[in-house]
Short mmCIF file of C-alpha atoms in Angstrom, two decimals:
data_model
loop_
_atom_site.label_atom_id
_atom_site.label_comp_id
_atom_site.label_asym_id
_atom_site.label_seq_id
_atom_site.Cartn_x
_atom_site.Cartn_y
_atom_site.Cartn_z
CA MET A 1 96.21 132.65 31.31
CA THR A 2 93.85 129.83 30.73
CA LEU A 3 91.67 127.84 33.05
CA LEU A 4 93.63 124.79 32.33
CA THR A 5 96.98 123.76 30.85
CA LEU A 6 97.70 120.32 29.28
CA ASP A 7 101.23 118.96 29.30
CA ILE A 8 102.06 115.86 27.43
CA GLU A 9 105.03 113.78 27.59
CA ASN A 10 105.64 110.81 25.38
CA GLY A 11 107.75 107.67 26.14
CA ASP A 12 108.24 104.58 24.34
CA ARG A 13 104.74 103.17 24.02
CA ALA A 14 103.76 105.23 26.85
CA VAL A 15 102.23 108.52 27.10
CA ARG A 16 101.71 110.91 30.25
CA LEU A 17 98.96 113.57 30.17
CA ALA A 18 99.46 115.94 32.98
CA LEU A 19 96.63 118.44 33.82
CA LYS A 20 97.14 121.75 35.88
CA GLY A 21 94.34 124.22 36.67
CA GLU A 22 90.53 123.15 36.90
CA LEU A 23 88.63 120.96 34.83
CA ASP A 24 85.18 121.55 34.18
CA ILE A 25 82.72 121.73 31.60
CA SER A 26 84.46 125.02 29.76
CA SER A 27 87.79 123.07 29.71
CA ALA A 28 86.48 119.48 29.06
CA GLY A 29 86.47 119.63 25.33
CA ARG A 30 90.15 120.20 25.25
CA VAL A 31 91.18 117.13 27.56
CA GLU A 32 88.66 115.03 25.37
CA GLU A 33 90.30 116.12 22.35
CA GLN A 34 93.94 114.99 23.80
CA LEU A 35 92.73 111.81 25.26
CA GLY A 36 91.56 110.83 22.03
CA LYS A 37 94.39 111.63 19.78
CA LEU A 38 96.89 109.97 22.66
CA GLN A 39 94.96 106.99 22.73
CA ASP A 40 94.82 106.98 19.14
CA GLY A 41 98.58 105.87 18.99
CA ASP A 42 97.82 102.84 20.69
CA PRO A 43 99.82 103.21 23.78
CA GLU A 44 100.60 100.21 25.99
CA LEU A 45 101.05 102.79 28.87
CA PHE A 46 98.69 105.79 29.53
CA VAL A 47 99.22 108.10 32.52
CA LEU A 48 96.70 110.70 33.63
CA ASP A 49 98.63 112.78 35.90
CA LEU A 50 96.38 114.82 38.29
CA ARG A 51 98.80 115.94 40.95
CA GLU A 52 98.47 119.52 39.85
CA LEU A 53 94.86 119.72 38.96
CA GLU A 54 93.24 122.08 41.62
CA PHE A 55 89.57 121.20 40.79
CA MET A 56 87.47 118.53 39.03
CA ASP A 57 83.54 118.35 39.07
CA SER A 58 81.41 115.33 37.50
CA THR A 59 82.09 116.60 33.70
CA GLY A 60 85.94 115.51 34.61
CA LEU A 61 84.65 112.46 36.23
CA ARG A 62 82.68 111.26 33.39
CA LEU A 63 85.30 112.12 31.12
CA ILE A 64 87.79 109.90 32.88
CA VAL A 65 85.53 106.92 33.28
CA ARG A 66 85.05 106.84 29.60
CA ALA A 67 88.73 107.15 28.85
CA ASP A 68 89.30 104.23 31.28
CA GLU A 69 86.59 102.13 29.26
CA ALA A 70 88.11 102.93 26.15
CA ALA A 71 91.84 102.35 27.23
CA ARG A 72 90.69 98.53 28.58
CA GLU A 73 89.04 97.71 25.40
CA GLN A 74 92.00 98.83 23.38
CA GLY A 75 94.36 96.72 26.12
CA THR A 76 96.09 100.19 27.00
CA ARG A 77 97.25 100.19 31.18
CA PHE A 78 95.57 103.48 32.49
CA VAL A 79 96.88 104.92 35.34
CA ILE A 80 95.62 108.08 37.24
CA VAL A 81 98.27 109.75 39.51
CA ARG A 82 96.14 110.93 42.34
CA GLY A 83 95.32 114.80 42.73
CA PRO A 84 94.94 116.98 45.66
CA GLU A 85 92.33 116.21 48.28
CA PRO A 86 89.49 118.07 46.73
CA VAL A 87 90.16 116.09 43.32
CA GLN A 88 90.45 112.82 45.24
CA ARG A 89 87.19 113.41 47.15
CA VAL A 90 85.37 113.79 44.00
CA PHE A 91 86.38 110.18 43.16
CA GLU A 92 85.85 109.05 46.61
CA ILE A 93 82.42 110.31 46.68
CA VAL A 94 80.77 108.16 43.83
CA GLY A 95 83.34 105.37 45.01
CA LEU A 96 85.29 105.37 41.62
CA ASP A 97 88.81 105.54 43.80
CA SER A 98 88.97 101.85 44.01
CA ARG A 99 87.61 100.77 40.43
CA LEU A 100 90.07 102.95 38.57
CA ASP A 101 93.84 102.17 38.62
CA MET A 102 95.45 104.91 40.79
CA ALA A 103 98.98 105.68 42.11
CA ASP A 104 100.62 108.45 44.23
CA GLU A 105 103.87 108.74 41.73
CA PRO A 106 103.49 108.53 38.06
CA PRO A 107 105.30 105.11 36.57
CA ALA A 108 108.13 105.11 34.63
CA LEU A 109 107.23 105.90 31.11
CA MET B 1 89.91 103.58 19.16
CA THR B 2 88.51 106.94 19.32
CA LEU B 3 86.61 108.48 22.23
CA ASP B 4 83.31 109.88 20.92
CA ARG B 5 83.32 113.82 21.62
CA ARG B 6 80.58 115.14 24.03
CA TYR B 7 82.02 118.31 24.88
CA PRO B 8 82.64 121.27 22.74
CA SER B 9 86.44 122.61 22.69
CA VAL B 10 85.20 125.98 23.77
CA ASP B 11 86.80 128.68 21.93
CA LEU B 12 88.77 130.21 24.57
CA ASP B 13 87.93 133.78 23.02
CA GLU B 14 83.70 133.02 23.35
CA PRO B 15 82.90 135.78 25.97
CA VAL B 16 81.15 134.80 29.02
CA GLY B 17 78.90 137.86 28.66
CA ALA B 18 77.29 140.22 30.88
CA VAL B 19 77.74 139.23 34.55
CA GLU B 20 75.64 140.88 37.01
CA LEU B 21 76.78 141.14 40.42
CA THR B 22 74.78 142.40 43.57
CA LEU B 23 76.71 142.69 46.84
CA GLY B 24 74.73 143.40 49.88
CA GLU B 25 76.05 145.61 52.49
CA ASP B 26 74.24 144.95 55.88
CA GLU B 27 73.57 141.54 55.22
CA PRO B 28 76.22 139.04 54.15
CA ARG B 29 74.53 138.16 51.20
CA ALA B 30 75.39 138.33 47.21
CA SER B 31 74.06 137.25 44.09
CA ILE B 32 75.48 136.82 40.53
CA ARG B 33 73.13 136.62 37.15
CA LEU B 34 75.08 135.46 33.90
CA PRO B 35 74.37 133.58 30.46
CA ALA B 36 74.23 129.77 31.05
CA ARG B 37 77.43 129.35 28.80
CA GLU B 38 80.32 126.87 29.29
CA SER B 39 82.54 129.86 29.81
CA GLY B 40 80.28 131.34 32.80
CA VAL B 41 80.71 128.26 34.83
CA ALA B 42 84.29 128.95 36.33
CA VAL B 43 83.11 132.50 36.98
CA ALA B 44 80.22 131.38 39.03
CA ARG B 45 82.72 128.98 40.71
CA GLN B 46 84.77 132.00 41.53
CA PHE B 47 82.01 134.16 42.75
CA VAL B 48 81.25 131.10 45.43
CA ALA B 49 84.80 130.91 46.35
CA GLY B 50 84.80 134.61 46.81
CA MET B 51 81.73 134.74 48.81
CA GLY B 52 83.31 131.63 51.05
CA ALA B 53 85.99 133.99 51.77
CA VAL B 54 83.71 136.68 52.68
CA LEU B 55 82.06 134.27 55.26
CA HIS B 56 85.16 132.81 56.74
CA VAL B 57 83.33 129.45 56.32
CA GLY B 58 86.73 127.44 56.02
CA ASP B 59 88.70 125.48 53.16
CA GLN B 60 86.55 122.31 53.14
CA THR B 61 83.25 124.10 53.27
CA CYS B 62 84.50 126.23 50.34
CA GLU B 63 85.69 123.45 48.46
CA ASP B 64 82.19 121.92 48.89
CA LEU B 65 80.42 125.02 47.82
CA LYS B 66 82.89 125.24 44.64
CA LEU B 67 81.66 121.88 43.93
CA ALA B 68 78.11 122.10 44.37
CA ALA B 69 77.96 125.62 42.75
CA THR B 70 79.69 124.15 39.64
CA GLU B 71 77.22 121.21 39.25
CA ALA B 72 74.32 123.22 39.60
CA CYS B 73 75.29 125.62 36.93
CA THR B 74 76.58 122.58 34.76
CA ASN B 75 73.11 121.35 34.67
CA VAL B 76 71.68 124.63 33.72
CA VAL B 77 74.09 125.26 31.07
CA LEU B 78 73.27 121.79 29.71
CA HIS B 79 69.50 121.25 30.16
CA ALA B 80 67.68 124.46 31.11
CA TYR B 81 67.74 126.00 27.63
CA PRO B 82 67.77 123.32 24.95
CA ASN B 83 66.77 125.66 22.00
CA GLY B 84 68.56 128.72 21.24
CA GLU B 85 70.18 131.46 23.05
CA PRO B 86 71.46 130.49 26.69
CA GLY B 87 69.00 132.24 29.29
CA PRO B 88 70.21 133.30 32.35
CA VAL B 89 71.61 131.54 35.60
CA GLU B 90 71.54 133.26 38.92
CA LEU B 91 73.20 132.17 42.08
CA GLU B 92 72.71 133.70 45.57
CA MET B 93 74.74 132.95 48.73
CA GLY B 94 74.45 134.20 52.05
CA PHE B 95 74.05 132.88 55.63
CA GLY B 96 70.44 131.89 56.75
CA GLN B 97 69.00 132.94 60.17
CA ASP B 98 70.28 129.59 61.46
CA ASP B 99 73.80 130.24 60.84
CA VAL B 100 74.34 127.78 57.93
CA VAL B 101 75.49 128.90 54.29
CA ARG B 102 72.65 128.92 52.05
CA LEU B 103 73.45 128.74 48.19
CA VAL B 104 70.60 129.18 45.78
CA VAL B 105 70.96 128.09 42.09
CA ARG B 106 68.12 129.23 39.70
CA ASP B 107 67.26 129.60 36.00
CA SER B 108 64.28 130.35 34.10
CA GLY B 109 64.37 127.43 31.75
CA THR B 110 62.46 124.11 30.75
CA GLY B 111 62.19 123.01 34.60
CA PRO B 112 63.49 120.03 36.42
CA PRO B 113 63.14 116.34 35.41
CA ALA B 114 59.83 114.48 36.62
CA SER B 115 61.72 112.69 39.04
CA ILE B 116 65.10 113.23 40.56
CA ASP B 117 67.26 110.23 42.00
CA PHE B 118 70.50 111.65 43.93
CA ASP B 119 71.89 108.30 43.86
CA ASP B 120 71.85 107.89 39.75
CA GLU B 121 75.14 106.66 38.95
CA THR B 122 74.32 106.71 34.88
CA GLU B 123 75.96 109.08 32.65
CA GLY B 124 74.96 112.71 33.81
CA GLY B 125 73.96 111.08 37.38
CA TYR B 126 77.29 111.93 39.21
CA GLY B 127 76.37 115.68 39.22
CA LEU B 128 73.41 115.02 41.45
CA GLU B 129 75.09 112.71 43.62
CA LEU B 130 78.13 115.06 44.31
CA MET B 131 75.63 117.63 45.08
CA HIS B 132 73.89 115.61 47.40
CA ALA B 133 77.15 114.66 49.26
CA VAL B 134 78.65 117.91 49.83
CA SER B 135 75.59 119.70 50.95
CA ASP B 136 73.87 119.31 54.25
CA GLU B 137 70.29 119.66 52.59
CA ILE B 138 69.26 120.02 49.13
CA GLU B 139 66.08 120.70 47.70
CA VAL B 140 65.03 121.09 43.94
CA GLU B 141 61.83 123.04 42.77
CA GLY B 142 60.26 123.94 39.65
CA ALA B 143 57.79 123.55 36.97
CA PRO B 144 57.83 122.61 33.60
CA GLY B 145 58.64 125.89 31.66
CA SER B 146 58.98 127.98 34.51
CA GLY B 147 62.55 127.27 35.88
CA THR B 148 64.26 125.00 38.42
CA GLU B 149 65.58 126.40 41.43
CA VAL B 150 68.27 124.00 43.40
CA ARG B 151 68.73 125.29 47.30
CA MET B 152 71.40 123.67 49.15
CA ALA B 153 72.55 124.30 52.59
CA PHE B 154 76.04 124.15 54.11
CA ALA B 155 76.52 123.91 58.09
CA ALA B 156 79.56 125.86 58.17
CA GLY B 157 79.57 127.37 61.70
CA ARG B 158 79.87 131.38 61.70
CA ALA B 159 82.91 132.84 62.47
CA SER B 160 83.15 135.29 65.15
CA ALA B 161 80.89 138.16 64.58
CA GLU B 162 83.59 140.71 63.72
CA ASP B 163 85.14 138.69 61.14
CA ALA B 164 81.98 136.73 59.66
CA HIS B 165 81.39 139.47 57.10
CA ASP B 166 83.78 141.48 55.05
CA PRO B 167 81.68 144.51 53.95
CA LEU B 168 84.13 145.44 51.36
CA HIS B 169 83.16 142.29 49.17
CA SER B 170 86.56 142.78 47.48
CA PRO B 171 87.25 138.79 47.77
CA VAL B 172 84.01 138.36 45.43
CA LEU B 173 84.67 141.18 43.08
CA ARG B 174 88.31 140.84 42.81
CA ARG B 175 87.98 137.04 41.97
CA VAL B 176 85.29 137.58 39.38
CA VAL B 177 86.94 140.17 37.76
CA ALA B 178 90.33 138.18 37.42
CA MET B 179 88.40 135.00 35.80
CA MET B 180 86.78 137.72 33.18
CA GLY B 181 90.54 138.84 32.75
CA ALA B 182 92.00 135.71 32.44
CA HIS B 183 89.04 134.28 30.14
CA ALA B 184 89.46 137.65 28.02
CA GLY B 185 93.29 136.61 27.62
CA PHE B 186 94.74 139.30 29.99
CA THR B 187 98.54 139.09 30.78
CA MET B 188 99.48 138.42 34.34
CA ASP B 189 100.46 142.19 34.29
CA ARG B 190 97.14 143.03 33.09
CA LEU B 191 95.38 140.67 35.50
CA SER B 192 97.14 142.44 38.39
CA ASP B 193 95.63 145.93 37.13
CA ALA B 194 92.39 144.40 36.97
CA VAL B 195 92.27 143.15 40.25
CA LEU B 196 93.52 146.21 41.77
CA VAL B 197 90.64 147.64 39.87
CA ALA B 198 88.33 145.59 41.46
CA GLU B 199 89.74 146.03 45.11
CA THR B 200 89.66 149.89 44.49
CA LEU B 201 85.64 149.51 43.33
CA ALA B 202 84.84 147.09 46.16
CA ALA B 203 86.52 149.51 48.85
CA HIS B 204 84.94 152.78 47.92
CA THR B 205 81.45 152.02 46.19
CA SER B 206 79.25 151.50 48.82
CA ALA B 207 79.27 154.84 50.21
CA HIS B 208 77.97 156.26 46.85
CA THR B 209 75.20 153.83 46.48
CA VAL B 210 71.64 154.61 46.77
CA ASP B 211 71.24 152.11 49.31
CA GLY B 212 74.76 150.81 50.17
CA VAL B 213 74.49 147.87 48.03
CA VAL B 214 77.21 147.34 45.47
CA ARG B 215 75.73 146.54 41.52
CA VAL B 216 78.38 145.91 39.29
CA VAL B 217 78.05 144.72 35.58
CA VAL B 218 81.17 143.14 34.45
CA GLU B 219 81.49 142.27 30.64
CA ASP B 220 83.87 141.02 28.34
CA THR B 221 84.12 141.81 24.75
CA ASP B 222 86.71 140.69 22.12
CA ASP B 223 89.48 142.74 23.53
CA ALA B 224 88.50 144.44 26.89
CA VAL B 225 86.65 143.77 30.30
CA GLU B 226 84.23 146.64 31.09
CA LEU B 227 82.86 147.39 34.68
CA ARG B 228 79.89 149.54 35.11
CA VAL B 229 79.35 150.34 38.55
CA GLY B 230 75.73 151.64 39.86
CA PRO B 231 73.15 153.06 40.34
CA LEU B 232 75.06 155.39 42.33
CA VAL B 233 73.57 158.83 43.97
CA THR B 234 73.95 162.17 41.68
CA GLY B 235 77.56 162.89 42.22
CA GLY B 236 78.41 159.59 43.04
CA ALA B 237 80.83 158.72 40.46
CA GLU B 238 82.93 161.56 41.29
CA GLY B 239 82.76 161.11 44.73
CA LEU B 240 83.85 157.32 43.77
CA LEU B 241 87.06 158.71 41.74
CA ALA B 242 87.77 161.05 44.75
CA ASP B 243 87.61 158.47 47.22
CA SER B 244 90.21 156.44 45.23
CA ARG B 245 92.88 158.84 44.56
CA LEU B 246 95.95 158.24 46.46
CA PRO B 247 98.31 160.83 47.90
CA ALA B 248 101.29 161.05 45.31
CA TYR B 249 99.93 158.89 42.95
CA GLY B 250 96.45 160.26 41.97
CA GLY B 251 93.50 158.21 40.59
CA VAL B 252 94.10 154.44 40.64
CA LEU B 253 91.03 154.05 38.00
CA GLU B 254 92.29 156.54 35.87
CA HIS B 255 95.79 155.33 36.04
CA LEU B 256 94.93 151.65 35.36
CA ALA B 257 92.00 151.73 33.12
CA ASP B 258 92.04 152.77 29.42
CA ALA B 259 88.39 154.76 29.77
CA VAL B 260 86.46 155.89 32.87
CA GLU B 261 83.28 157.42 32.10
CA THR B 262 80.27 158.64 34.12
CA GLU B 263 76.90 157.67 32.60
CA THR B 264 73.51 159.22 33.65
CA GLY B 265 70.76 156.78 34.61
CA GLU B 266 67.23 157.16 35.80
CA ASP B 267 65.99 159.45 38.75
CA ALA B 268 69.23 161.34 38.64
CA THR B 269 71.52 158.15 39.32
CA GLU B 270 74.72 157.70 37.69
CA TYR B 271 76.97 154.85 36.63
CA LEU B 272 80.62 154.58 36.63
CA ARG B 273 82.02 152.81 33.59
CA VAL B 274 85.68 151.63 33.64
CA ARG B 275 87.15 149.66 30.70
CA LEU B 276 90.46 147.78 30.93
CA ALA B 277 91.55 147.08 27.40
CA LEU B 278 93.30 143.66 26.67
CA ARG B 279 96.50 145.43 25.92
CA ARG B 280 97.72 148.90 27.08
#
């Protein structure tokens, strides 16, 4: 049993990272490590799938904002698949839901 | 391109440490005290989720409380004890006299920053912004060197008198023990044993304590989760074990735990120690 499970799917110059469980300071390190590794592959499309994420806090927000900035710098399209209401609410409170590229369903890899 | 590493990959084996739970009997109020480590934040969140269930606050308020508690605890983990071993973080939750839910998060660390801006959107600022947004009232108090206390209120609307408070506190103990077990690497089978032990203790302990208040220390080690229940009255440990025996099954605690021991405390009090090993 772990707090957060990471599931990675590789496509043609595209990657999907799905997070399942709870993202907080104790699980952020593992996500950060994977985000770094996957973006190192310089994909055209990076999909962060939050559909099965049950909890996210400001640690998760900061991590996603930095990953988005890094993706922009290297010209990778960074898409976030919307999570359940408690997760989306966190984006909405700080006004990030309109600044990030969000989708209801993952685009094809 | 590399993402600068900011967060440690918490070793999943890093222990949470000793988690002290105090579950009030007459008043729907409880507290938890644990070492301010990354690994403890999820345990604190489970405490709050459990109290939310005890107080019947509703799903939305429960999510708000979990987020607020997580943010406040994360601040303690990151900022309160900059040097050396992490000190304690304590959470207290219950209804205030005005029927709003009160959540207090306190530490004994370096104290709050000189000025606090709830709308600070810079790195690290989201936490305060979120706490401010989900709570109906928030106050931060403290002084350099003497710790910080964050007090938040949530207008939840108290449920009807009879179900506003579950005196058994099972939802709190069950969630905290389950999270500690998950962190220690329990399998699903062993987790369900741990949950049953927690429910059994929650159901029968208050009758055997000195003041009706249930105190439990839950501690994870490399290969086990241990619960220390007490202080209990003289003979309380045996009474608790007897109460938890089921006809045609026997002692639930003795059956599921790897060790059940009685310890003597001060003033003829007793403690019941229950050890659940990772593998049986």
